Tab-separated table of C-alpha atoms in Angstrom:
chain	number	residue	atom	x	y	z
A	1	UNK	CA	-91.469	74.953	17.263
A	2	UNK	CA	-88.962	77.227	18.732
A	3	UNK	CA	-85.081	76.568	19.331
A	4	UNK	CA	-83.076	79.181	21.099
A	5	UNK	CA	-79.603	79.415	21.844
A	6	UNK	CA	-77.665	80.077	24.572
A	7	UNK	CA	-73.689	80.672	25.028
A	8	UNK	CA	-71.801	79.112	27.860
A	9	UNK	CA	-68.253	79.087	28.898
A	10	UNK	CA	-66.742	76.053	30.885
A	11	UNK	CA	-63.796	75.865	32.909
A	12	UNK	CA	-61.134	72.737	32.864
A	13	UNK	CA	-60.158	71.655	36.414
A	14	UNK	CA	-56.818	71.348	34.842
A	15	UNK	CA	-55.401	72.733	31.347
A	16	UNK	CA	-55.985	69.925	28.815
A	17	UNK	CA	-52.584	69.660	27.117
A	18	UNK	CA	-52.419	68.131	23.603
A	19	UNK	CA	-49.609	68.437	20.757
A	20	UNK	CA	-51.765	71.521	19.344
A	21	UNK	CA	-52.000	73.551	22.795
A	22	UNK	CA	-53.490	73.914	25.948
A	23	UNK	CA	-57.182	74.422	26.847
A	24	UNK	CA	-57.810	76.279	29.515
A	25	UNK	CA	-61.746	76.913	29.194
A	26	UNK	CA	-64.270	75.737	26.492
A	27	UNK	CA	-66.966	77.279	24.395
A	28	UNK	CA	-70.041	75.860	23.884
A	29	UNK	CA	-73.759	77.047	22.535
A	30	UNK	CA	-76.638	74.901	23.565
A	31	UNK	CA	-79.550	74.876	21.475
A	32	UNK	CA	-83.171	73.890	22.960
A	33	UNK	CA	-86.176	73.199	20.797
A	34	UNK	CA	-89.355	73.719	22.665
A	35	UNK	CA	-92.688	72.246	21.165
A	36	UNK	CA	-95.783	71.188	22.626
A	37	UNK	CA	-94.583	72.053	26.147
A	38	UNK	CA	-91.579	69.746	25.360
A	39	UNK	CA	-88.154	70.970	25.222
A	40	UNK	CA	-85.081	68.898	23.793
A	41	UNK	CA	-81.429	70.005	24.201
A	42	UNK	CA	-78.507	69.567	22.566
A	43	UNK	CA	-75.126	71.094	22.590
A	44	UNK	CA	-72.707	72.339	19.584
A	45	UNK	CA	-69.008	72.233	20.385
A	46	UNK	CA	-66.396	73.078	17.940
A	47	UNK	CA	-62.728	72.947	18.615
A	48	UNK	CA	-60.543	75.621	18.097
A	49	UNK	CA	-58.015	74.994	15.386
A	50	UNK	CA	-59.584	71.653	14.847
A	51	UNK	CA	-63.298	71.247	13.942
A	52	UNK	CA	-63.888	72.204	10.070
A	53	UNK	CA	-66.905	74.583	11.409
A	54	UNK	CA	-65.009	76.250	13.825
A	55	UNK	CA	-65.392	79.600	12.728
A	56	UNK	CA	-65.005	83.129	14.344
A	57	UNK	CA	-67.972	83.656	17.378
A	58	UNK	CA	-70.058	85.609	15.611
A	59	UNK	CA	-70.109	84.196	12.479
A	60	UNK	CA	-70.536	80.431	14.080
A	61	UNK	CA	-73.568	82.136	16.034
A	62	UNK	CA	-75.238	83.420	13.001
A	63	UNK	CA	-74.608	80.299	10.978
A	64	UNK	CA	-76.240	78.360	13.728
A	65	UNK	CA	-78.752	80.696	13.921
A	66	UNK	CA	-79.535	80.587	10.078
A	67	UNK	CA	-79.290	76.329	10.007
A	68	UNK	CA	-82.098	76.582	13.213
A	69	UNK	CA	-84.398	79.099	11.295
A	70	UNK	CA	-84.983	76.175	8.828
A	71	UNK	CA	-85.722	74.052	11.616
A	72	UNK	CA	-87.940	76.095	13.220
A	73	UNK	CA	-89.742	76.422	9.378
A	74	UNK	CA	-89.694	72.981	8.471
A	75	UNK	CA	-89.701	71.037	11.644
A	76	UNK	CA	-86.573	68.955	9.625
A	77	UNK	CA	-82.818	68.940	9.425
A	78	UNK	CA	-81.374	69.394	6.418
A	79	UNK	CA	-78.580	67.063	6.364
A	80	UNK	CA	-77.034	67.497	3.210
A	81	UNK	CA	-76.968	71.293	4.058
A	82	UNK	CA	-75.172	70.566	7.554
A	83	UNK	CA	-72.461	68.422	6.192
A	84	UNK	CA	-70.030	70.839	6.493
A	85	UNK	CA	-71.045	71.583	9.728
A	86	UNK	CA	-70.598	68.773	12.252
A	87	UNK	CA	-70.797	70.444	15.626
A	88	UNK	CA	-73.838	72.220	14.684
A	89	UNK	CA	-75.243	69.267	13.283
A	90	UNK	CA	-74.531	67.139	16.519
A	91	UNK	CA	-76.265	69.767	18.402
A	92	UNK	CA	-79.288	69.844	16.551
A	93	UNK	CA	-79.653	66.451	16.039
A	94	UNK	CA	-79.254	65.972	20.066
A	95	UNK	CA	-81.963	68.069	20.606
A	96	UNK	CA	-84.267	67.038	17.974
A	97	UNK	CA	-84.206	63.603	18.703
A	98	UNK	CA	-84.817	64.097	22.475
A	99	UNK	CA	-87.667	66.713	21.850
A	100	UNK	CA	-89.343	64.368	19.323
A	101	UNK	CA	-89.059	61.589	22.206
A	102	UNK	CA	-90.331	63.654	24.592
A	103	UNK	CA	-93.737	64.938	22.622
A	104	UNK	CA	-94.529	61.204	21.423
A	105	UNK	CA	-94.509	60.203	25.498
A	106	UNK	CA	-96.074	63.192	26.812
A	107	UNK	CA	-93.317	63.890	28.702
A	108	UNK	CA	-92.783	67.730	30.114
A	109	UNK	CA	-88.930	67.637	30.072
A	110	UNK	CA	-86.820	70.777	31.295
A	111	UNK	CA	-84.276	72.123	33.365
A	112	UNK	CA	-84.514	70.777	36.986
A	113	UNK	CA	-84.992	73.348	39.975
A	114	UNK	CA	-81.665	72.083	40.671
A	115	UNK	CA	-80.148	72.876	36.976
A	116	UNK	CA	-79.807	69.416	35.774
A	117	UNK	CA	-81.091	68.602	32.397
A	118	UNK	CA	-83.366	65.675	32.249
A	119	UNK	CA	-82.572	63.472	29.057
A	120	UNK	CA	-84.705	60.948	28.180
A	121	UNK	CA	-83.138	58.203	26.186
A	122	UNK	CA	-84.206	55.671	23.844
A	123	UNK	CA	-84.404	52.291	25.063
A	124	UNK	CA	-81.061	50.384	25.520
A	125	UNK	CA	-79.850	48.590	27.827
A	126	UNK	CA	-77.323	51.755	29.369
A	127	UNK	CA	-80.826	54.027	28.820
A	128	UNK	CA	-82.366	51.824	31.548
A	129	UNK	CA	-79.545	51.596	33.731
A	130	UNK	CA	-78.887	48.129	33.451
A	131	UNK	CA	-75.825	48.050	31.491
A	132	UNK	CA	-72.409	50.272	31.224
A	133	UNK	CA	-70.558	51.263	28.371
A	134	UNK	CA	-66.448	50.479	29.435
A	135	UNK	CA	-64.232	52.792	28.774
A	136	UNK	CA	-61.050	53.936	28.910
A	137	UNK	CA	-59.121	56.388	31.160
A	138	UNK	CA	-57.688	58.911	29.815
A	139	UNK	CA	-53.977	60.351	31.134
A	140	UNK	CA	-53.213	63.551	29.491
A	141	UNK	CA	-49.912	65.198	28.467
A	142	UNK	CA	-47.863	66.574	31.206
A	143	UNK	CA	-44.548	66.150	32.226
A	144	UNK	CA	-43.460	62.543	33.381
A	145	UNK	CA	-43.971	62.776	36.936
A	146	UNK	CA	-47.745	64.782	35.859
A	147	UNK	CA	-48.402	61.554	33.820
A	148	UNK	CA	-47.125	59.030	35.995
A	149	UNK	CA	-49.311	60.429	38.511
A	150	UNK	CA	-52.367	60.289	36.488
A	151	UNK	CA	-51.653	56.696	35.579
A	152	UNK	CA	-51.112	55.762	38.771
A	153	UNK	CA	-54.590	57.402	39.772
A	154	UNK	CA	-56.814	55.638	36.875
A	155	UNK	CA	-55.194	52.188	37.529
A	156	UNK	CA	-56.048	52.220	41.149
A	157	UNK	CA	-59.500	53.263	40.309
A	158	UNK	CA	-59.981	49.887	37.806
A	159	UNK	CA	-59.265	51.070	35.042
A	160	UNK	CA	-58.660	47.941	32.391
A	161	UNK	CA	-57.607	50.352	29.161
A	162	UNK	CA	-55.634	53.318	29.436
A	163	UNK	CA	-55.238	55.898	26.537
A	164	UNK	CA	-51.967	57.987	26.771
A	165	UNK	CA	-51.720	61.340	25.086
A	166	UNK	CA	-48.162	61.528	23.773
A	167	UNK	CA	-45.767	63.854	21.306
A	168	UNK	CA	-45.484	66.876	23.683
A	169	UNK	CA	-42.634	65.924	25.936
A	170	UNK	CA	-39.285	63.889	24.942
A	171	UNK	CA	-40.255	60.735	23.346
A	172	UNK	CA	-37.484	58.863	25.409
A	173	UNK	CA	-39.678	59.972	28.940
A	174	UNK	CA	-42.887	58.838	27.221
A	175	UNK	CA	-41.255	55.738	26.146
A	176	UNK	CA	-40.043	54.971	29.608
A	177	UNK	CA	-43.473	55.572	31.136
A	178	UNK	CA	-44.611	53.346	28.716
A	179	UNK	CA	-41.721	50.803	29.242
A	180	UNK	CA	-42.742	51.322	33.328
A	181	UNK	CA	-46.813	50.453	32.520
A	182	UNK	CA	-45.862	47.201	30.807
A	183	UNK	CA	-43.131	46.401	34.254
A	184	UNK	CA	-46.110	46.345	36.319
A	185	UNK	CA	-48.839	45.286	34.190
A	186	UNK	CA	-49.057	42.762	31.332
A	187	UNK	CA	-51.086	43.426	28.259
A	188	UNK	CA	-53.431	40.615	29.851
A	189	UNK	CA	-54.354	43.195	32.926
A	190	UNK	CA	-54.400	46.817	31.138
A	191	UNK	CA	-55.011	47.374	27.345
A	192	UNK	CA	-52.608	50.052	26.373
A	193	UNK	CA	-53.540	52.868	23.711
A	194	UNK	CA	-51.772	55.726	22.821
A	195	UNK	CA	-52.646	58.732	20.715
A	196	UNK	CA	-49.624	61.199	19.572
A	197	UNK	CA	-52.619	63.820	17.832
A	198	UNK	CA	-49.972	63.936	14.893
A	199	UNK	CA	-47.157	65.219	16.841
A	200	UNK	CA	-44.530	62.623	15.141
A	201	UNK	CA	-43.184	64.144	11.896
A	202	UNK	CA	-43.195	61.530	9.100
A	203	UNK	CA	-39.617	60.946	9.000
A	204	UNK	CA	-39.046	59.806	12.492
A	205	UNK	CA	-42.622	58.145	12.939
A	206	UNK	CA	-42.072	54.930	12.271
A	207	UNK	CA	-38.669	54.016	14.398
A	208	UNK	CA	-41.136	55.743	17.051
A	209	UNK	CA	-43.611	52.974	16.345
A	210	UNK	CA	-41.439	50.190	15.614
A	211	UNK	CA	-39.874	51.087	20.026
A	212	UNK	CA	-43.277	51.237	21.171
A	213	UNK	CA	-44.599	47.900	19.445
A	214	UNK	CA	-41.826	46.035	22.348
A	215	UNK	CA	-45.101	47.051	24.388
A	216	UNK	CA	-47.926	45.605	23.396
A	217	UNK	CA	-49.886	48.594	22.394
A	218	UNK	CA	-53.232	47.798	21.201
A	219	UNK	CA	-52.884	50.943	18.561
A	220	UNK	CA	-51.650	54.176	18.426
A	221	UNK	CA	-54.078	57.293	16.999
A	222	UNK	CA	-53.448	59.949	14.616
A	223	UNK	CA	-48.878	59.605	14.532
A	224	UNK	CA	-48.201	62.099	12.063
A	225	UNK	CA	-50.608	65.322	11.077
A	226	UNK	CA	-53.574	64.695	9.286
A	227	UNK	CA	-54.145	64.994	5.104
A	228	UNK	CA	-50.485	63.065	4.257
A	229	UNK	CA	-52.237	60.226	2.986
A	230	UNK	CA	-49.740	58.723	1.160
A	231	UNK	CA	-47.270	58.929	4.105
A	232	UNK	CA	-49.979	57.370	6.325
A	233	UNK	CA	-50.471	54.902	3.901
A	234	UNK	CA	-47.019	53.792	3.952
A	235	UNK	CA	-47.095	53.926	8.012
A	236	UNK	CA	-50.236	51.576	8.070
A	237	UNK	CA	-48.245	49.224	6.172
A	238	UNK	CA	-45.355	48.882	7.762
A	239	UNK	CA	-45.411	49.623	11.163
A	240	UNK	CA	-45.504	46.894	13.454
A	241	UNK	CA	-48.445	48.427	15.464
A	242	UNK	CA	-52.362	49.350	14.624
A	243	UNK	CA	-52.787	52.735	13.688
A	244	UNK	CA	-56.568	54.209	14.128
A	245	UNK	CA	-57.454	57.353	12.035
A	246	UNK	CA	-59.068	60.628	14.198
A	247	UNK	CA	-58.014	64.496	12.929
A	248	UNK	CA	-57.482	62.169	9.400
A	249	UNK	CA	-61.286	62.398	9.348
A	250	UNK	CA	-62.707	66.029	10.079
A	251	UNK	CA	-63.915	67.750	6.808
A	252	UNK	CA	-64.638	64.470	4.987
A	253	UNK	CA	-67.901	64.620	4.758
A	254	UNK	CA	-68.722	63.391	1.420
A	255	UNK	CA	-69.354	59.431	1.560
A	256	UNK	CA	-68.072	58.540	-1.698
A	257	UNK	CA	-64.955	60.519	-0.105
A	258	UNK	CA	-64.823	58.574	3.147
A	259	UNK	CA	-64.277	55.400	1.181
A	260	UNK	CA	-61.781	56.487	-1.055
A	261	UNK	CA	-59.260	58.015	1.892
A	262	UNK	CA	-59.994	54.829	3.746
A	263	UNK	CA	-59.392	52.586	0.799
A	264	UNK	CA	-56.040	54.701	0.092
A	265	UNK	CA	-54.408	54.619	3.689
A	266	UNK	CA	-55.740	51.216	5.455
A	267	UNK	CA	-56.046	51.917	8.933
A	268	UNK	CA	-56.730	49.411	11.284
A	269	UNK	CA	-59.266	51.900	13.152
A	270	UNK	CA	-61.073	54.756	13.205
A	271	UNK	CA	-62.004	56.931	15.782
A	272	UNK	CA	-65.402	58.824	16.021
A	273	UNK	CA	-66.634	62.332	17.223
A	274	UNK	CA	-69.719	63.296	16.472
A	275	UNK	CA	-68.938	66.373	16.946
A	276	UNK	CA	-66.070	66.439	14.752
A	277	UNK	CA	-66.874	63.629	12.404
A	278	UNK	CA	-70.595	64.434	10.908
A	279	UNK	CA	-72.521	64.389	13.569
A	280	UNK	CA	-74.576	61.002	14.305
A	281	UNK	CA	-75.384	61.015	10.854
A	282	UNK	CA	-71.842	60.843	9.461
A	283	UNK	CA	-70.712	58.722	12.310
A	284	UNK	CA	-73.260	56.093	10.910
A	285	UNK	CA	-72.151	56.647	7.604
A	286	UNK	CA	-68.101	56.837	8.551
A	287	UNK	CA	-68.916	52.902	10.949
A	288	UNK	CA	-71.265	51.239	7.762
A	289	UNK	CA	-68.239	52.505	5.378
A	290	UNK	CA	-65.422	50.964	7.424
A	291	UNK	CA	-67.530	48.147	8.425
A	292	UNK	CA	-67.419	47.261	4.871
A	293	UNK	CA	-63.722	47.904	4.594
A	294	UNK	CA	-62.753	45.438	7.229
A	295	UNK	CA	-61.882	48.548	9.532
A	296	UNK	CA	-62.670	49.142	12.928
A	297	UNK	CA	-64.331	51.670	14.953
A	298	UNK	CA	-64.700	52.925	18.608
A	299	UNK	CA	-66.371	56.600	19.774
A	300	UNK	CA	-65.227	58.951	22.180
A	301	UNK	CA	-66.091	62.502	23.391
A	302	UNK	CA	-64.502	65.601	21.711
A	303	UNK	CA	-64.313	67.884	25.633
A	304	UNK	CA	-68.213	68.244	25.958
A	305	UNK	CA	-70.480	69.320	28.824
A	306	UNK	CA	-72.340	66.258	29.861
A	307	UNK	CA	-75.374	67.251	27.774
A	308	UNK	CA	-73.045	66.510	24.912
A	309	UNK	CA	-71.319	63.510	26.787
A	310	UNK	CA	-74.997	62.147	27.580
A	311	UNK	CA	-75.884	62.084	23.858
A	312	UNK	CA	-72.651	60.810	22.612
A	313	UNK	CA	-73.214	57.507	25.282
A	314	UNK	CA	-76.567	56.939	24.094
A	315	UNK	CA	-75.490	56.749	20.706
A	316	UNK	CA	-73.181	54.281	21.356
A	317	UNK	CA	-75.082	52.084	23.122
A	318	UNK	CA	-77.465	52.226	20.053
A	319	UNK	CA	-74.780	51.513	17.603
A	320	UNK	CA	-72.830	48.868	19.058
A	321	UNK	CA	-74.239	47.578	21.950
A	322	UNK	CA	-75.964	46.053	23.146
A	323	UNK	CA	-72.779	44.264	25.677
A	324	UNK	CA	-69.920	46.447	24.048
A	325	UNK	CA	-66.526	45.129	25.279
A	326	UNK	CA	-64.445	47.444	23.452
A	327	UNK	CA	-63.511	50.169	25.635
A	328	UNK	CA	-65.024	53.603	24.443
A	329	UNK	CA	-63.575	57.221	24.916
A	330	UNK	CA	-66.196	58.546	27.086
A	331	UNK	CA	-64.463	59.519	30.575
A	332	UNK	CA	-64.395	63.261	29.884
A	333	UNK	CA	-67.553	64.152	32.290
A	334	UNK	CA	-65.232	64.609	35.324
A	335	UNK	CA	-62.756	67.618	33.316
A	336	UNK	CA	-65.228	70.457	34.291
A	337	UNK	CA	-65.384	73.024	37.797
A	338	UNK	CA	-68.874	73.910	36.035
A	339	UNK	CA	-69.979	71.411	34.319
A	340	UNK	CA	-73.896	71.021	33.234
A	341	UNK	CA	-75.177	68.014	36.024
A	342	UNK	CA	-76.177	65.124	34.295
A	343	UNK	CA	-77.078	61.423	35.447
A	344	UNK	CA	-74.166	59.982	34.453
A	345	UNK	CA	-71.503	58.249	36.833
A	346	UNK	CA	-68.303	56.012	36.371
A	347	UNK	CA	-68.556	52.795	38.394
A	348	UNK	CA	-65.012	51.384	38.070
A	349	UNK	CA	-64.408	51.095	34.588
A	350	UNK	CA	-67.547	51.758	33.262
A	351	UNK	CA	-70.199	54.818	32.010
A	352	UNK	CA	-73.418	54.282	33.480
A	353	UNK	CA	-76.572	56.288	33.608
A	354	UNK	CA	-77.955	56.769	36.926
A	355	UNK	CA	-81.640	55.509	36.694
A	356	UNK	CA	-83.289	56.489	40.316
């Protein structure tokens, strides 16, 4: 077996504006094990600031580099040794699984003439085409007339749930856009989620929560800055909306510690990143954990090419399908000028994967 890897640079239509900056471009490495003819390819994307392995570029590269040696030695991932290392894990396991798929079938599976990676899937229901995963769209910060706009555009396009970024501009011009959603559009026609990426401080977060909850906001992700447990704790108690968990989980790895932080602050969600959250492997672990803890969970992207977007659908149309009806965060295929071309397409409301 041999995996190489190969840098790449993609550039957002628009900057992506969240409470902890503005990306204007994103770094990825895809890695692509070749065996048997076969290739499989998978794609490691850590977020600056954000994902515990995002390290400095060279030292990320020779980390990688170092974690697909042993790969390329023992045909295996070492899981326990990738922990702490979720967007290289992701990456690898992406391409592993597909190459694995691909030399069981016989299947000679590269780069089209054309540039599009062909991924072959395991069999679900979106694999074959015949189902979509919904999901929601996704209105980004911007100033109120920016995010009016936006709204504006993903209603008229079908969109059922809508996720608002908020916490960069004045909270009195998001809570008016919000106030103006629910004006035109019940809870019973659009499902309303918000997600402030901790950009309420704990003092004022929940008279925030308690004006918002006049809306009929399904929940509300990440209020205050992540590793304030007992503060969280406190807001999952007492505010009058559901709070889901996302930044509160990157660099809990451990499973005895994902049970313990979710046993300590109660949310009503949690929301999963492979790439940021353990890979597939600690996404499993992070779902079976709050499973048991009467918790729920949804998955979304974490600003991916569409090799990362691809693998991120499939696995959740393995995990919870099949016929999901909660919306998923998976709408992120469209932010690229250069994205990698993949066989995906929104219909509506939906993710599908284009079959013929």
């Amino acid at each position: 077996m041999k995996i190489t890897i190969e840098e790449r640079v993609l550039h957002f239509r628009q900057p992506a504006t969240t409470s902890r900056g503005v990306y204007t471009d994103r770094r990825i490495w895809l890695v692509t094990a070749t065996e048997a003819g076969c290739q499989g390819v998978g794609e490691c994307a850590p977020l600056p600031d954000l994902s515990c392995d995002a390290l400095p570029k060279e030292r990320y590269e020779e980390v990688l580099r170092r974690f697909c040696d042993q790969v390329e030695q023992t045909g295996q991932i070492d899981y326990e040794a990738m922990r702490d290392y979720p967007s290289m894990l992701f990456g690898l396991e992406t391409a592993m699984n597909s190459l694995e798929w691909r030399v069981k079938s016989g299947e000679f599976a590269t780069a089209s003439e054309s540039g599009e990676f062909v991924f072959t899937l395991h069999s679900t229901l979106f694999s074959l085409g015949k189902e979509g995963i919904p999901i929601n769209g996704l209105v980004w910060m911007g100033s109120y007339d920016e995010m009016l706009s936006r709204l504006e555009e993903k209603l008229k396009a079908g969109y059922r749930c809508v996720k608002l970024k908020v916490g960069a501009i004045d909270f009195d011009r998001e809570l008016e856009l919000v106030k103006r959603i629910r004006e035109r559009f019940s809870h019973h026609d659009v499902e309303l989620r918000l997600d402030a990426n901790g950009g309420f401080s704990p003092d004022e977060a929940l008279y925030r929560l308690e004006l918002l909850s006049q809306y009929a906001i399904h929940s509300i992700e990440q209020p205050i800055k992540a590793r304030q447990w007992a503060a969280m704790a406190e807001l999952c108690r007492d505010a009058p909306l559901p709070i889901a968990l996302d930044e509160e989980l990157i660099g809990i790895n451990d499973p005895d510690a994902k049970r313990q932080m979710l046993r300590i602050v109660k949310p009503a969600y949690i929301v999963l990143k492979p790439s940021l959250h353990g890979g597939m492997a600690g996404c499993r672990e992070w779902i079976s954990i709050a499973h048991d803890e009467g918790i729920g969970s949804w998955i979304t992207s974490a600003l991916e090419s569409n090799v990362g977007l691809m693998a991120i659908a499939r696995f959740c149309a393995e995990v919870y399908g099949p016929h999901i009806n909660m919306p998923q965060g998976l709408g992120t295929g469209q932010l690229f000028n250069d994205n990698i071309p993949a066989p995906l397409e929104i219909r509506g409301d939906e993710l599908w994967l284009k079959t013929e």
